[in-house]
Amino acid sequence: STGICEGKQSLLVEIKHLVSCIERESQFMDHLEEQMSKYLRRIPYSQSILSIKGIGEVTVAGLIGEVGDFMQYRRIPEIMKLAGLEPKMTFFEPLVQ
C-alpha cells in the first residue's frame, strides 16, 4: 500500500472516540424523546394535535412549549395572533402584467 503510514494508530483512536461520542449522543436523544413522549401523554389535547398528518411529537412539544397551555385561549384568533397571522380573511386580486 502507498501513502502516509505515520499516524494511522492515532487516527484510529480518534475515529473510535468520535463513534463513541455519536453513540452516546444518540442514546441521550433517545432518552429525551422517551421523556418527551411521556410528558405529551399527560397533556390531554396533545393527542389531537398529533392526529394532524405530518405533525410529530417533536413538533407538538415545540408548539406547546412556545404557545403554552392551549386551554388558556378562548378563541382561535388569539392563537393565530401569536403566529403573527391576521385573523380576518383577505383576498388578493391576481397581478396583471
PDB file of C-alpha atoms in Angstrom:
ATOM      1  CA  SER A   1       0.000   0.000   0.000  1.00  0.00           C
ATOM      2  CA  THR A   2       1.178   3.511  -0.711  1.00  0.00           C
ATOM      3  CA  GLY A   3       0.608   6.727   1.158  1.00  0.00           C
ATOM      4  CA  ILE A   4       1.345   8.028   4.585  1.00  0.00           C
ATOM      5  CA  CYS A   5       1.585   5.326   7.231  1.00  0.00           C
ATOM      6  CA  GLU A   6       2.543   7.503  10.190  1.00  0.00           C
ATOM      7  CA  GLY A   7      -0.312   8.454  12.447  1.00  0.00           C
ATOM      8  CA  LYS A   8      -2.629   5.588  11.496  1.00  0.00           C
ATOM      9  CA  GLN A   9      -2.924   4.488  15.110  1.00  0.00           C
ATOM     10  CA  SER A  10      -3.828   7.962  16.361  1.00  0.00           C
ATOM     11  CA  LEU A  11      -6.363   8.293  13.544  1.00  0.00           C
ATOM     12  CA  LEU A  12      -7.983   5.011  14.588  1.00  0.00           C
ATOM     13  CA  VAL A  13      -8.127   6.184  18.210  1.00  0.00           C
ATOM     14  CA  GLU A  14      -9.765   9.441  17.112  1.00  0.00           C
ATOM     15  CA  ILE A  15     -12.314   7.629  14.929  1.00  0.00           C
ATOM     16  CA  LYS A  16     -13.201   5.252  17.777  1.00  0.00           C
ATOM     17  CA  HIS A  17     -13.610   8.231  20.092  1.00  0.00           C
ATOM     18  CA  LEU A  18     -15.891  10.027  17.618  1.00  0.00           C
ATOM     19  CA  VAL A  19     -18.010   6.902  17.100  1.00  0.00           C
ATOM     20  CA  SER A  20     -18.321   6.557  20.874  1.00  0.00           C
ATOM     21  CA  CYS A  21     -19.435  10.206  21.157  1.00  0.00           C
ATOM     22  CA  ILE A  22     -22.027   9.741  18.414  1.00  0.00           C
ATOM     23  CA  GLU A  23     -23.405   6.612  20.092  1.00  0.00           C
ATOM     24  CA  ARG A  24     -23.614   8.394  23.455  1.00  0.00           C
ATOM     25  CA  GLU A  25     -25.413  11.392  21.919  1.00  0.00           C
ATOM     26  CA  SER A  26     -27.788   9.055  20.093  1.00  0.00           C
ATOM     27  CA  GLN A  27     -28.659   7.317  23.368  1.00  0.00           C
ATOM     28  CA  PHE A  28     -29.204  10.703  25.012  1.00  0.00           C
ATOM     29  CA  MET A  29     -31.531  11.773  22.174  1.00  0.00           C
ATOM     30  CA  ASP A  30     -33.483   8.518  22.548  1.00  0.00           C
ATOM     31  CA  HIS A  31     -33.835   9.221  26.275  1.00  0.00           C
ATOM     32  CA  LEU A  32     -35.056  12.774  25.586  1.00  0.00           C
ATOM     33  CA  GLU A  33     -37.614  11.521  23.069  1.00  0.00           C
ATOM     34  CA  GLU A  34     -38.915   8.973  25.595  1.00  0.00           C
ATOM     35  CA  GLN A  35     -39.272  11.724  28.207  1.00  0.00           C
ATOM     36  CA  MET A  36     -40.996  13.982  25.678  1.00  0.00           C
ATOM     37  CA  SER A  37     -43.489  11.222  24.802  1.00  0.00           C
ATOM     38  CA  LYS A  38     -44.171  10.683  28.497  1.00  0.00           C
ATOM     39  CA  TYR A  39     -44.890  14.367  29.092  1.00  0.00           C
ATOM     40  CA  LEU A  40     -47.026  14.684  25.963  1.00  0.00           C
ATOM     41  CA  ARG A  41     -49.237  11.820  27.169  1.00  0.00           C
ATOM     42  CA  ARG A  42     -50.005  13.938  30.256  1.00  0.00           C
ATOM     43  CA  ILE A  43     -51.367  16.784  28.106  1.00  0.00           C
ATOM     44  CA  PRO A  44     -54.909  15.848  27.025  1.00  0.00           C
ATOM     45  CA  TYR A  45     -55.047  17.884  23.804  1.00  0.00           C
ATOM     46  CA  SER A  46     -51.597  16.789  22.575  1.00  0.00           C
ATOM     47  CA  GLN A  47     -53.098  13.661  21.012  1.00  0.00           C
ATOM     48  CA  SER A  48     -55.470  15.830  18.974  1.00  0.00           C
ATOM     49  CA  ILE A  49     -52.544  17.829  17.613  1.00  0.00           C
ATOM     50  CA  LEU A  50     -50.606  14.617  16.926  1.00  0.00           C
ATOM     51  CA  SER A  51     -53.507  13.371  14.818  1.00  0.00           C
ATOM     52  CA  ILE A  52     -52.693  16.053  12.218  1.00  0.00           C
ATOM     53  CA  LYS A  53     -50.926  14.422   9.281  1.00  0.00           C
ATOM     54  CA  GLY A  54     -47.220  15.245   9.183  1.00  0.00           C
ATOM     55  CA  ILE A  55     -47.060  16.518  12.775  1.00  0.00           C
ATOM     56  CA  GLY A  56     -44.825  14.509  15.098  1.00  0.00           C
ATOM     57  CA  GLU A  57     -44.011  14.560  18.780  1.00  0.00           C
ATOM     58  CA  VAL A  58     -41.043  16.909  18.433  1.00  0.00           C
ATOM     59  CA  THR A  59     -43.187  19.459  16.582  1.00  0.00           C
ATOM     60  CA  VAL A  60     -46.034  19.174  19.087  1.00  0.00           C
ATOM     61  CA  ALA A  61     -43.671  19.546  22.043  1.00  0.00           C
ATOM     62  CA  GLY A  62     -42.111  22.629  20.445  1.00  0.00           C
ATOM     63  CA  LEU A  63     -45.514  24.100  19.655  1.00  0.00           C
ATOM     64  CA  ILE A  64     -46.812  23.600  23.180  1.00  0.00           C
ATOM     65  CA  GLY A  65     -43.510  24.917  24.523  1.00  0.00           C
ATOM     66  CA  GLU A  66     -43.911  28.128  22.520  1.00  0.00           C
ATOM     67  CA  VAL A  67     -47.675  28.644  22.876  1.00  0.00           C
ATOM     68  CA  GLY A  68     -48.071  27.345  26.402  1.00  0.00           C
ATOM     69  CA  ASP A  69     -51.341  25.857  27.567  1.00  0.00           C
ATOM     70  CA  PHE A  70     -53.767  25.958  24.653  1.00  0.00           C
ATOM     71  CA  MET A  71     -56.635  25.855  27.144  1.00  0.00           C
ATOM     72  CA  GLN A  72     -55.848  29.439  28.193  1.00  0.00           C
ATOM     73  CA  TYR A  73     -57.080  30.693  24.818  1.00  0.00           C
ATOM     74  CA  ARG A  74     -60.817  31.067  24.354  1.00  0.00           C
ATOM     75  CA  ARG A  75     -60.850  31.665  20.599  1.00  0.00           C
ATOM     76  CA  ILE A  76     -58.769  30.536  17.628  1.00  0.00           C
ATOM     77  CA  PRO A  77     -57.879  34.114  16.573  1.00  0.00           C
ATOM     78  CA  GLU A  78     -55.957  34.514  19.842  1.00  0.00           C
ATOM     79  CA  ILE A  79     -53.668  31.635  18.848  1.00  0.00           C
ATOM     80  CA  MET A  80     -53.412  32.892  15.272  1.00  0.00           C
ATOM     81  CA  LYS A  81     -52.251  36.256  16.609  1.00  0.00           C
ATOM     82  CA  LEU A  82     -49.332  34.513  18.342  1.00  0.00           C
ATOM     83  CA  ALA A  83     -48.253  33.195  14.949  1.00  0.00           C
ATOM     84  CA  GLY A  84     -48.425  36.704  13.502  1.00  0.00           C
ATOM     85  CA  LEU A  85     -51.455  35.856  11.397  1.00  0.00           C
ATOM     86  CA  GLU A  86     -54.277  38.313  10.868  1.00  0.00           C
ATOM     87  CA  PRO A  87     -57.496  36.589  11.973  1.00  0.00           C
ATOM     88  CA  LYS A  88     -59.569  38.096   9.169  1.00  0.00           C
ATOM     89  CA  MET A  89     -59.903  36.702   5.662  1.00  0.00           C
ATOM     90  CA  THR A  90     -58.149  38.707   2.955  1.00  0.00           C
ATOM     91  CA  PHE A  91     -58.420  38.187  -0.778  1.00  0.00           C
ATOM     92  CA  PHE A  92     -55.834  39.407  -3.240  1.00  0.00           C
ATOM     93  CA  GLU A  93     -56.522  40.215  -6.869  1.00  0.00           C
ATOM     94  CA  PRO A  94     -54.231  38.436  -9.304  1.00  0.00           C
ATOM     95  CA  LEU A  95     -51.356  40.517 -10.611  1.00  0.00           C
ATOM     96  CA  VAL A  96     -51.743  41.578 -14.242  1.00  0.00           C
ATOM     97  CA  GLN A  97     -48.570  42.293 -16.188  1.00  0.00           C
TER      98      GLN A  97
END
